PDB file of C-alpha atoms in Angstrom:
ATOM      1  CA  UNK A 192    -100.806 -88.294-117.582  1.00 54.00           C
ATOM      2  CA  UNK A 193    -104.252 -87.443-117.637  1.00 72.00           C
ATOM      3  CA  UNK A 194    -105.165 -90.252-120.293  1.00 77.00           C
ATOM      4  CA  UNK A 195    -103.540 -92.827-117.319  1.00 71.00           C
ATOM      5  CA  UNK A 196    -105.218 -91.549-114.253  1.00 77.00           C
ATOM      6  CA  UNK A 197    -108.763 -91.482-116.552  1.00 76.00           C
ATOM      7  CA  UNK A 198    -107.483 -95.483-116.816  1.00 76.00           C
ATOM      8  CA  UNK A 199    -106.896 -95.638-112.968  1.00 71.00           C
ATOM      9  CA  UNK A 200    -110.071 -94.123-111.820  1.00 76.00           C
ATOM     10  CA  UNK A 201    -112.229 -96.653-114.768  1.00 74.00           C
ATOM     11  CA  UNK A 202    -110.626 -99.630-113.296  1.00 72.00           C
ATOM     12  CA  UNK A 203    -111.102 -98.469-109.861  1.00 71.00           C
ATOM     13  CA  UNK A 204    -114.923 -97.637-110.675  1.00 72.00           C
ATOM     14  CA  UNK A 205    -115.239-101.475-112.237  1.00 76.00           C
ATOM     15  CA  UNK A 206    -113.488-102.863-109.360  1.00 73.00           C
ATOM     16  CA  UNK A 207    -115.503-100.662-106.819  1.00 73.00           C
ATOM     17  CA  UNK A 208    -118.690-101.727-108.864  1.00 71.00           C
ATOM     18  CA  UNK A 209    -117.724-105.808-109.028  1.00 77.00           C
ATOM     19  CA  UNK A 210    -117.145-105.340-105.053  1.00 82.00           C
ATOM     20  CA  UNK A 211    -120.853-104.244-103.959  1.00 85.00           C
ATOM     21  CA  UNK A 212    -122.969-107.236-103.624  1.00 87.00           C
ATOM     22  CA  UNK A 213    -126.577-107.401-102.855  1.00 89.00           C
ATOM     23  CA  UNK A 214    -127.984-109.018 -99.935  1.00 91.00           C
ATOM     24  CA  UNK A 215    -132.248-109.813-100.036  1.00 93.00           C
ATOM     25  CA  UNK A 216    -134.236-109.610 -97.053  1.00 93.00           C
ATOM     26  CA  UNK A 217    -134.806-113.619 -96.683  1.00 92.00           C
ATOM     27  CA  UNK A 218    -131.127-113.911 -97.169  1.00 93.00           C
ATOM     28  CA  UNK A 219    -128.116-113.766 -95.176  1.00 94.00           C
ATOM     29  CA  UNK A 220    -124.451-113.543 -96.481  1.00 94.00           C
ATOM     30  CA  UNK A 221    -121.720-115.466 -94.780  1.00 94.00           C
ATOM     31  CA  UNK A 222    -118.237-113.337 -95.036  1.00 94.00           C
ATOM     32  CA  UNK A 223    -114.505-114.891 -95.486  1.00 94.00           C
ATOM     33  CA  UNK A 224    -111.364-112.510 -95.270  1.00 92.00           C
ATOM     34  CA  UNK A 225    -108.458-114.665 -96.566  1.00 91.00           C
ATOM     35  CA  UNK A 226    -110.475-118.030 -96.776  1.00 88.00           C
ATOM     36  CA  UNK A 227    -111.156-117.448 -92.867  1.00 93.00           C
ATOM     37  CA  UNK A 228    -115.062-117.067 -91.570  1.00 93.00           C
ATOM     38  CA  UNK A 229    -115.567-113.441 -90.837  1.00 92.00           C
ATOM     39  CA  UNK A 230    -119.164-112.740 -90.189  1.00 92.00           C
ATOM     40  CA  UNK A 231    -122.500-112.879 -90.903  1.00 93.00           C
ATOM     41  CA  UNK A 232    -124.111-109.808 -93.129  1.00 93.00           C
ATOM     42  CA  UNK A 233    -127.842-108.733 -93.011  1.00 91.00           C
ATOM     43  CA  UNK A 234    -129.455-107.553 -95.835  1.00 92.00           C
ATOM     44  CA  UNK A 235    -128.709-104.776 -98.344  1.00 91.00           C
ATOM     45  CA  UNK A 236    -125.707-103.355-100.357  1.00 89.00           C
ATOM     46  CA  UNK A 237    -122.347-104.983 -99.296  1.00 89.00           C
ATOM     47  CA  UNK A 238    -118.529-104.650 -99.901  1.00 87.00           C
ATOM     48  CA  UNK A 239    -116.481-107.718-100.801  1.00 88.00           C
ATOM     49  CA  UNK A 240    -113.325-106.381-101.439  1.00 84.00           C
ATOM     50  CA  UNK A 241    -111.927-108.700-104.684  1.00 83.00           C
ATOM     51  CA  UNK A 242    -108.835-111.328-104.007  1.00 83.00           C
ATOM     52  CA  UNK A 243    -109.295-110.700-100.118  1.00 88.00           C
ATOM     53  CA  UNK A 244    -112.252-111.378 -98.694  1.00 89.00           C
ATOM     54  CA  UNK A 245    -115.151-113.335-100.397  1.00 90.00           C
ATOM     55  CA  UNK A 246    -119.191-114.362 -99.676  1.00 92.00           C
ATOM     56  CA  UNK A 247    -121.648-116.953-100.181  1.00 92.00           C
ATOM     57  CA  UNK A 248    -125.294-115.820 -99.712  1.00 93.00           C
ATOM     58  CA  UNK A 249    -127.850-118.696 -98.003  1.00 93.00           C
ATOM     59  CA  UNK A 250    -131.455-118.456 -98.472  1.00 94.00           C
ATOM     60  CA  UNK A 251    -133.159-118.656 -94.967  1.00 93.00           C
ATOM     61  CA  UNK A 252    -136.761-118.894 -95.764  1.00 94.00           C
ATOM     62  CA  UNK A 253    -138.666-122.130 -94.814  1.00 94.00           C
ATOM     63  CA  UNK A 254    -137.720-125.214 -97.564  1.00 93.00           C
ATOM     64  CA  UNK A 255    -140.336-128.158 -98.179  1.00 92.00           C
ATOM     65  CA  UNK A 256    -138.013-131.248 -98.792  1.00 89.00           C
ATOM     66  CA  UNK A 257    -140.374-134.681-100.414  1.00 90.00           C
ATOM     67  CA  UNK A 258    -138.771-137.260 -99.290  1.00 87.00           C
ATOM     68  CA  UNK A 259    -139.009-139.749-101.837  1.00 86.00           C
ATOM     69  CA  UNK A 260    -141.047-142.721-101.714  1.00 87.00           C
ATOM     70  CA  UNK A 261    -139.353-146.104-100.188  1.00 86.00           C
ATOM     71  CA  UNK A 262    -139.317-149.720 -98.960  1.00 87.00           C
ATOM     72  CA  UNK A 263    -139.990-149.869 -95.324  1.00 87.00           C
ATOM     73  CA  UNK A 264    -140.360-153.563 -92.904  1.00 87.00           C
ATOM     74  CA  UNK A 265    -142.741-152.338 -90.006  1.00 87.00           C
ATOM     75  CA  UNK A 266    -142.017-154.252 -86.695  1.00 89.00           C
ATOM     76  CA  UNK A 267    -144.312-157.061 -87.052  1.00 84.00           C
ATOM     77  CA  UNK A 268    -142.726-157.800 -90.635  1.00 85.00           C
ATOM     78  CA  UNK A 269    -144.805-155.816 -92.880  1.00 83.00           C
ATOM     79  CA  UNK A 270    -143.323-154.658 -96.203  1.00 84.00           C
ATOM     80  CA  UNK A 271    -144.865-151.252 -96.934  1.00 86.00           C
ATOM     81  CA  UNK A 272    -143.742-148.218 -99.393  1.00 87.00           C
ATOM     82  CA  UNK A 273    -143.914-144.769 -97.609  1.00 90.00           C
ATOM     83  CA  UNK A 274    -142.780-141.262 -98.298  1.00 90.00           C
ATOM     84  CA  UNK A 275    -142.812-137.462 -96.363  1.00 91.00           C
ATOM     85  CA  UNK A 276    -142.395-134.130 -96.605  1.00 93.00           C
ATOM     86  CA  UNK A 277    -140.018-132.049 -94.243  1.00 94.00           C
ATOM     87  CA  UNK A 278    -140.267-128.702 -93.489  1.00 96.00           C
ATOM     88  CA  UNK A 279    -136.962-126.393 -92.432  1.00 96.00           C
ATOM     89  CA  UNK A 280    -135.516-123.283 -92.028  1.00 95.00           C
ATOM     90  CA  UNK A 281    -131.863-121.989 -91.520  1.00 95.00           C
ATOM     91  CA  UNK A 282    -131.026-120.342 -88.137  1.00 94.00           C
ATOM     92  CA  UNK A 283    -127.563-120.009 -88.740  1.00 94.00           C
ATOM     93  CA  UNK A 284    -126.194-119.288 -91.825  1.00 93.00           C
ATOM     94  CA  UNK A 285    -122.460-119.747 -90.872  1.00 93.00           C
ATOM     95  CA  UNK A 286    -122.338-123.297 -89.402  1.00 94.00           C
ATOM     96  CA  UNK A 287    -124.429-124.480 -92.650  1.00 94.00           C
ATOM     97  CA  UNK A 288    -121.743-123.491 -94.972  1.00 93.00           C
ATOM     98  CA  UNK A 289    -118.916-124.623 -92.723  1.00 93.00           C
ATOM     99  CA  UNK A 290    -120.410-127.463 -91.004  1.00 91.00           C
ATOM    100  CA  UNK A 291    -121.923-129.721 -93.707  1.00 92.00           C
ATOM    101  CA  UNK A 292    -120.917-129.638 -97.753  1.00 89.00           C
ATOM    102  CA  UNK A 293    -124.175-130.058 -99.162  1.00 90.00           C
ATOM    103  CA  UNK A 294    -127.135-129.257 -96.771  1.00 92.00           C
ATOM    104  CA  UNK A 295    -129.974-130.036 -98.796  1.00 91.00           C
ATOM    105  CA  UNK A 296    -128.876-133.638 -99.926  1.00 92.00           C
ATOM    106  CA  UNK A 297    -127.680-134.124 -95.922  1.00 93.00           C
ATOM    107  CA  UNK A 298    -131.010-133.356 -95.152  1.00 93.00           C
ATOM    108  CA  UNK A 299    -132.708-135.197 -97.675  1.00 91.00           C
ATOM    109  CA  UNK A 300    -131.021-138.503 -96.920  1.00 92.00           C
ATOM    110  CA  UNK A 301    -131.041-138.226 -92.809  1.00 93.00           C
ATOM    111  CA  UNK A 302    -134.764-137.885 -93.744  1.00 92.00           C
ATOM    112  CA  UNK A 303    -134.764-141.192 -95.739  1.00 92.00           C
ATOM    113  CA  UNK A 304    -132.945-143.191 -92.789  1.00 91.00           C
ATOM    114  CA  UNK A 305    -134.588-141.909 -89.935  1.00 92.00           C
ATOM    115  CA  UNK A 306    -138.249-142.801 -91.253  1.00 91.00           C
ATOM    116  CA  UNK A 307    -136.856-145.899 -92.243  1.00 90.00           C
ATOM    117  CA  UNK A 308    -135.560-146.667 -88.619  1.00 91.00           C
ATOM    118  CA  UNK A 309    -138.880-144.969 -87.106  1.00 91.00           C
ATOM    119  CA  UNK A 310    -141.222-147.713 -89.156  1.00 90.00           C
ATOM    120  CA  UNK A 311    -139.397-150.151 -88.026  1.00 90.00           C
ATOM    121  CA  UNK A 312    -139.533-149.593 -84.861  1.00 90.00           C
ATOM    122  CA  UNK A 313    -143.228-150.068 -84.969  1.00 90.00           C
ATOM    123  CA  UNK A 314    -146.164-152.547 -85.907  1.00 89.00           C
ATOM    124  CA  UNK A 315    -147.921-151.704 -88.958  1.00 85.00           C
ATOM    125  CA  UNK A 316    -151.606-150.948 -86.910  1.00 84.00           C
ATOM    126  CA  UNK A 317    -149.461-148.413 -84.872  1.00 88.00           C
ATOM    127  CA  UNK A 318    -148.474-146.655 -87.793  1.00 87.00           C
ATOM    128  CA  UNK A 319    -152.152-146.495 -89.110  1.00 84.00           C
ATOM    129  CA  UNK A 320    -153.509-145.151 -86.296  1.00 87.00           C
ATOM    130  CA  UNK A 321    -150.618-143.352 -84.347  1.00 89.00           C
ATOM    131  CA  UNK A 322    -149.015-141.299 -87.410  1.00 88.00           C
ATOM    132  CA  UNK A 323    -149.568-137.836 -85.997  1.00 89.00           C
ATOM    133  CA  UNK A 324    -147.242-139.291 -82.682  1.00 91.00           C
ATOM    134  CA  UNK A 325    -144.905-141.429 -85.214  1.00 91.00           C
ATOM    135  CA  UNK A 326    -144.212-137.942 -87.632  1.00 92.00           C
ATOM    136  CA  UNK A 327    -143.513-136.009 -84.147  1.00 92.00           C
ATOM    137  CA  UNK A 328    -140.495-138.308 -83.553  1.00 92.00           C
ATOM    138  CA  UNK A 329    -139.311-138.025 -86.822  1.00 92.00           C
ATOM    139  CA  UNK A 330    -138.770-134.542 -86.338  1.00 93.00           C
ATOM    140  CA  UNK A 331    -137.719-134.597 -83.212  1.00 94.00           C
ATOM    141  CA  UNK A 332    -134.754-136.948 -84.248  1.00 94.00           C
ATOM    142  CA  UNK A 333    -134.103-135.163 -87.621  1.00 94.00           C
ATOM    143  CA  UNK A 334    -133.832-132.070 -85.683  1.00 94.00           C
ATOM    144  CA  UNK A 335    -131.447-132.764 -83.022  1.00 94.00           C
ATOM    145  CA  UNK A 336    -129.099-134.205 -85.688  1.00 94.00           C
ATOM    146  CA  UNK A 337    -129.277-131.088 -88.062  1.00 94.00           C
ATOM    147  CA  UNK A 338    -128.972-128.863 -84.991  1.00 94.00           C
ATOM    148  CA  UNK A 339    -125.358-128.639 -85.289  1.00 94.00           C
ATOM    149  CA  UNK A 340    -125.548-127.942 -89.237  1.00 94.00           C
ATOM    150  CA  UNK A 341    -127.520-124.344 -88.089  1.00 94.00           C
ATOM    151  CA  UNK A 342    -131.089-125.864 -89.296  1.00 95.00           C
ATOM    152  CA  UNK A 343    -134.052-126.375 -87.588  1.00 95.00           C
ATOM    153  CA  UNK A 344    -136.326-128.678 -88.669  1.00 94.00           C
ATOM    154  CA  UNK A 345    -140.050-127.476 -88.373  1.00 93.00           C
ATOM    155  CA  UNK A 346    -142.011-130.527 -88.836  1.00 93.00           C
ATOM    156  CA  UNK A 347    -142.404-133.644 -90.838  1.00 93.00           C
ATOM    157  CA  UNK A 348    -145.358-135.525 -92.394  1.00 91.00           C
ATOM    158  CA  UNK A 349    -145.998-138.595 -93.820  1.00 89.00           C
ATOM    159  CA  UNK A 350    -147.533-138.385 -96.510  1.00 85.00           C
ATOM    160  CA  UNK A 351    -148.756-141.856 -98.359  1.00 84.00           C
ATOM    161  CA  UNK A 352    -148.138-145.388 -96.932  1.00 83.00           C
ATOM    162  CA  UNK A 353    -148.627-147.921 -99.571  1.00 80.00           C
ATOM    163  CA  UNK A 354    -149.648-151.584 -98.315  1.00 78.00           C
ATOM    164  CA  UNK A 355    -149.066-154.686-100.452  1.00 70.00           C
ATOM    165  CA  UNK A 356    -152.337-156.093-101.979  1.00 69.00           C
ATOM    166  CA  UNK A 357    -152.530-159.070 -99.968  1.00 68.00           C
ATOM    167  CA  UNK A 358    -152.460-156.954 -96.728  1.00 62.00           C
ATOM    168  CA  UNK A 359    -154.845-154.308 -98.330  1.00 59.00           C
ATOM    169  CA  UNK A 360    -157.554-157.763 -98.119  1.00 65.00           C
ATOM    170  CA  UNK A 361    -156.605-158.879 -94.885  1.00 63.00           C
ATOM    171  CA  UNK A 362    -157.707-155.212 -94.049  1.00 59.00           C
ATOM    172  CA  UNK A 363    -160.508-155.407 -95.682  1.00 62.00           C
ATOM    173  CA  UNK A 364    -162.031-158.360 -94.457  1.00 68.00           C
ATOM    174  CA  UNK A 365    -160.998-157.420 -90.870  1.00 65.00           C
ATOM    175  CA  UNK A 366    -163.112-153.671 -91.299  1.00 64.00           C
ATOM    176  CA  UNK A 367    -166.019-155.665 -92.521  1.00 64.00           C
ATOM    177  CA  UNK A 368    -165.940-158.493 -89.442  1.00 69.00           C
ATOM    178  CA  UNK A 369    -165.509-155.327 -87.214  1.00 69.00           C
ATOM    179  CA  UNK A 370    -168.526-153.602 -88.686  1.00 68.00           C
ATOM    180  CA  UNK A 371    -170.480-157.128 -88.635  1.00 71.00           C
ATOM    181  CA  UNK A 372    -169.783-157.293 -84.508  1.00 73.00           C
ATOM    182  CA  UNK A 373    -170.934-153.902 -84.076  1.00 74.00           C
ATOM    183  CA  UNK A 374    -174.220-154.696 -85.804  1.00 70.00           C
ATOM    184  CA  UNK A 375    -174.742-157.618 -83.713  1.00 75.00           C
ATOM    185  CA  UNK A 376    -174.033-155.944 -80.451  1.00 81.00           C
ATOM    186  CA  UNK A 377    -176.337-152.768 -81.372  1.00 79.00           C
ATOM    187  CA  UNK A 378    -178.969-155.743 -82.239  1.00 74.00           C
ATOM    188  CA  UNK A 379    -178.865-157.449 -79.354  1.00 76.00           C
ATOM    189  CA  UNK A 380    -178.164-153.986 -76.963  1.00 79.00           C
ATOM    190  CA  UNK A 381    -181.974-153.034 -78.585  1.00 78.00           C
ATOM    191  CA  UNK A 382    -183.570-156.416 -78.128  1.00 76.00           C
ATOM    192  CA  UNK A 383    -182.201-156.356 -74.535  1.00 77.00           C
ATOM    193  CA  UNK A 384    -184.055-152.860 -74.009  1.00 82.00           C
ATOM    194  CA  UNK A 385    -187.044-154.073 -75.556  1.00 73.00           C
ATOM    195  CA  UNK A 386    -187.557-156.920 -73.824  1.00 74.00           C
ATOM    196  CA  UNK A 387    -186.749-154.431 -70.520  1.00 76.00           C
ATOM    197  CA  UNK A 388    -189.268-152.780 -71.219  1.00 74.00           C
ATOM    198  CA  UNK A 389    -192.142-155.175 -72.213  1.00 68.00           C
ATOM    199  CA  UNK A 390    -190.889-156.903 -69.075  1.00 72.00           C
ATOM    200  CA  UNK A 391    -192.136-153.011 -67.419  1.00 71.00           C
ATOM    201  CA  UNK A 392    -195.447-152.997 -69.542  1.00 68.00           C
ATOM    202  CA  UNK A 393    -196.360-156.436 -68.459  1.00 65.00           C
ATOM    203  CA  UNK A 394    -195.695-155.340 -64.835  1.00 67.00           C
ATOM    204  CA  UNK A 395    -198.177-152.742 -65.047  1.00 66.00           C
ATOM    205  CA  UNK A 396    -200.962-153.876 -66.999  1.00 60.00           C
ATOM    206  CA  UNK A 397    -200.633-157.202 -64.474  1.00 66.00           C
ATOM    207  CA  UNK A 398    -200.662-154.784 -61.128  1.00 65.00           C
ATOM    208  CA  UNK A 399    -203.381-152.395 -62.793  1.00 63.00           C
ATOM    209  CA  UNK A 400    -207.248-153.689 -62.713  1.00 60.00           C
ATOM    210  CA  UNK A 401    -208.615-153.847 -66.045  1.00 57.00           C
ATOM    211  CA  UNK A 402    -205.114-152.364 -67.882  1.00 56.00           C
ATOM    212  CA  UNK A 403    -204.912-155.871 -70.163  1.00 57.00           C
ATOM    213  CA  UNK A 404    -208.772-155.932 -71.025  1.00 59.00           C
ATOM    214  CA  UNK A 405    -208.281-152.184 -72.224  1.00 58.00           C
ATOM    215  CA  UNK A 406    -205.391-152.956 -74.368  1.00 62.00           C
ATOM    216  CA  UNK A 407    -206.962-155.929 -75.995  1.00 61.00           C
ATOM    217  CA  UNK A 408    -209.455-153.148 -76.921  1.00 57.00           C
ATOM    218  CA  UNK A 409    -207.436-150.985 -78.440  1.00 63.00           C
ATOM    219  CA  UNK A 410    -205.076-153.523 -80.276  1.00 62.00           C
ATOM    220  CA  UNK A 411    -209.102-154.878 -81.648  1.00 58.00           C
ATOM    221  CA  UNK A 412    -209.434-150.990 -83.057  1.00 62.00           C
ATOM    222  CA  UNK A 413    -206.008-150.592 -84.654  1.00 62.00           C
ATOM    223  CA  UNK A 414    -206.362-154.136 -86.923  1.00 61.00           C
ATOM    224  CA  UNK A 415    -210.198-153.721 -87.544  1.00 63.00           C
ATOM    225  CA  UNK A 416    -209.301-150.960 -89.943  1.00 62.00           C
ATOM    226  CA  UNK A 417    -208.388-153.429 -92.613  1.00 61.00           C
ATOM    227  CA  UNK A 418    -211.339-155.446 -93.299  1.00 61.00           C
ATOM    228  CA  UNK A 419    -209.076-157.854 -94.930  1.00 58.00           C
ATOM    229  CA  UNK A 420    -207.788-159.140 -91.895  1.00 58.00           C
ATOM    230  CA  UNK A 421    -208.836-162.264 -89.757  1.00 64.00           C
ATOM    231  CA  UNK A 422    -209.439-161.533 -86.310  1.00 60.00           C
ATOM    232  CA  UNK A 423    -209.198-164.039 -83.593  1.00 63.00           C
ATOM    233  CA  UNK A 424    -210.009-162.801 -80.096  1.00 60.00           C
ATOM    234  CA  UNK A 425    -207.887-163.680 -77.639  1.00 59.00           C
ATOM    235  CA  UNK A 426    -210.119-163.363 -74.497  1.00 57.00           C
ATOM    236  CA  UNK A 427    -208.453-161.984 -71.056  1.00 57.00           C
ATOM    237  CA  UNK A 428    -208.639-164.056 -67.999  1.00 59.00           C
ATOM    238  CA  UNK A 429    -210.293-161.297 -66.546  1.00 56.00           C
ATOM    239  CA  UNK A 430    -213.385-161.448 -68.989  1.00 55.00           C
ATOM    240  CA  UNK A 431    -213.177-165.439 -68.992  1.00 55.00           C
ATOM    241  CA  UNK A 432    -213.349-165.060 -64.935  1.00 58.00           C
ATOM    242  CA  UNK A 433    -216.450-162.785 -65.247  1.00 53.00           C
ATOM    243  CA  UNK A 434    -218.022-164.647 -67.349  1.00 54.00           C
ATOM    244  CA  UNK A 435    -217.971-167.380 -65.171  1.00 57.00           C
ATOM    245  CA  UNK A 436    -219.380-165.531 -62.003  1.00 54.00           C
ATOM    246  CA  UNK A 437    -222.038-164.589 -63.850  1.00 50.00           C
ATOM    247  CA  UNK A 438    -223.198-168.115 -64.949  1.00 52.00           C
ATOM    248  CA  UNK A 439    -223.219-169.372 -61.188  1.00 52.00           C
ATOM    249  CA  UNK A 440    -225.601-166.676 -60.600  1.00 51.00           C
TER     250      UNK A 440
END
C-alpha cells in the first residue's frame, strides 16, 4: 500500500509539474477547455490541466515584416521593382489564433497585393516624390483589413524602387535640362538687375553736374596702374562743351 500511493503521489507530481506553463511578459496565452476558446492569460506561472483544457502562447511585441521585392506597372505604364517593410503588433491575441491560420504569411502576402494595387494606382513621378503620402495609404488599407485578425499595423515603408535603365536616362537627361533652365533664368534674373541698375547709375550721373566727368576720373586711376595698358580717353560732353566756350572767348 504504501509502495502504490508513493506511485500515485509521483505521477500526480509529474502531471502537476507538465500542467504549469510559463507565460513571458511580451506574451499572452490564449486558453481552450475542451477545444472551446476560454480566455486570455497574462503573464506568469499557469495551469493547463492535461487532456482538458490546452494553450497556445502569441508573442505580442512589435514584428518587422520585408516585404519582398516585386514587379509593379505604375499608372502611366511604368514597369518598376519595389519592396517594404511593415511594422505590427498584436492587440488581441484570441482573434489571431481563431481568426486567421497563419498570421504572419496573411500578413506578408496582403502586404504584397496592396502595394501592388497602391503603385498602380499612381504615375511613376507621384511615387518619386509623394512616397511618404503613398506608404500612409498602404497602411491605412493593410490595417483595416488585419483589424479583424486582432493586429494592428503600425506603419509601412517603402523601401527601394528600382527603375528600368532606359527610364533611369530619360531621368537623367530630364534633371540635367531642369538644372540647364534654372541656370538660364538665374542668368538672365542677374542681367535684368544689372542692367536696372546701370539704368539707376546713368540716371544720376546724367541729373548730377559734373558726376560723369568725375567717374571718367576715377575709371583713368584704376587702369593707369598697369602701365601695360593703352589708354584712350574718352572725353565727356561736358569737357568737349567747355572747351568750346573757352575758344569763343
Amino acid at each position: 500500500m504504501d509502495t502504490f500511493m508513493i506511485i500515485v503521489l509521483v505521477v500526480v507530481v509529474i502531471i502537476l509539474l507538465r500542467s504549469i506553463r510559463q507565460v513571458d511578459e511580451y506574451e499572452r496565452g490564449v486558453k481552450f477547455k475542451f477545444g472551446k476558446y476560454s480566455k486570455i492569460v497574462g503573464p506568469g506561472w499557469r495551469l493547463v490541466l492535461p487532456i482538458i483544457e490546452s494553450m497556445k502562447k502569441i508573442d505580442i511585441r512589435t514584428k518587422a515584416v520585408d516585404v519582398p521585392e516585386q514587379d509593379a506597372i505604375t499608372k502611366d505604364n511604368v514597369s518598376i521593382r519595389i519592396n517594404a517593410v511593415l511594422y505590427y503588433s498584436i492587440f488581441d491575441a484570441s482573434k489571431v489564433i481563431i481568426s486567421v491560420e497563419n498570421y504572419k504569411f496573411a500578413v506578408g502576402q496582403l502586404a504584397q497585393t496592396t502595394m501592388r494595387n497602391a503603385v498602380g494606382a499612381v504615375t511613376l513621378d507621384e511615387l518619386l516624390v509623394q512616397r511618404d503620402k503613398i506608404s500612409e495609404e498602404i497602411c491605412k488599407i493593410i490595417d483595416e483589413a488585419t483589424d479583424p485578425w486582432g493586429i494592428k499595423v503600425e506603419n509601412v515603408e517603402l523601401k527601394d524602387i528600382s527603375l528600368p535603365e532606359e527610364m533611369k536616362r530619360v531621368l537623367a537627361i530630364a534633371a540635367e535640362a531642369e538644372r540647364e533652365k534654372a541656370a538660364v533664368i538665374t542668368k538672365a534674373e542677374g542681367e535684368a538687375m544689372a542692367a536696372e541698375n546701370l539704368a539707376k547709375a546713368a540716371e544720376t550721373m546724367t541729373s548730377t553736374p559734373g558726376a560723369l566727368h568725375l567717374r571718367t576720373l576715377s575709371t583713368l586711376s584704376d587702369i593707369s596702374a598697369d602701365k601695360a595698358n593703352t589708354i584712350v580717353i574718352a572725353l565727356p560732353i561736358e569737357i568737349l562743351e567747355a572747351i568750346k566756350g573757352k575758344d569763343k572767348k
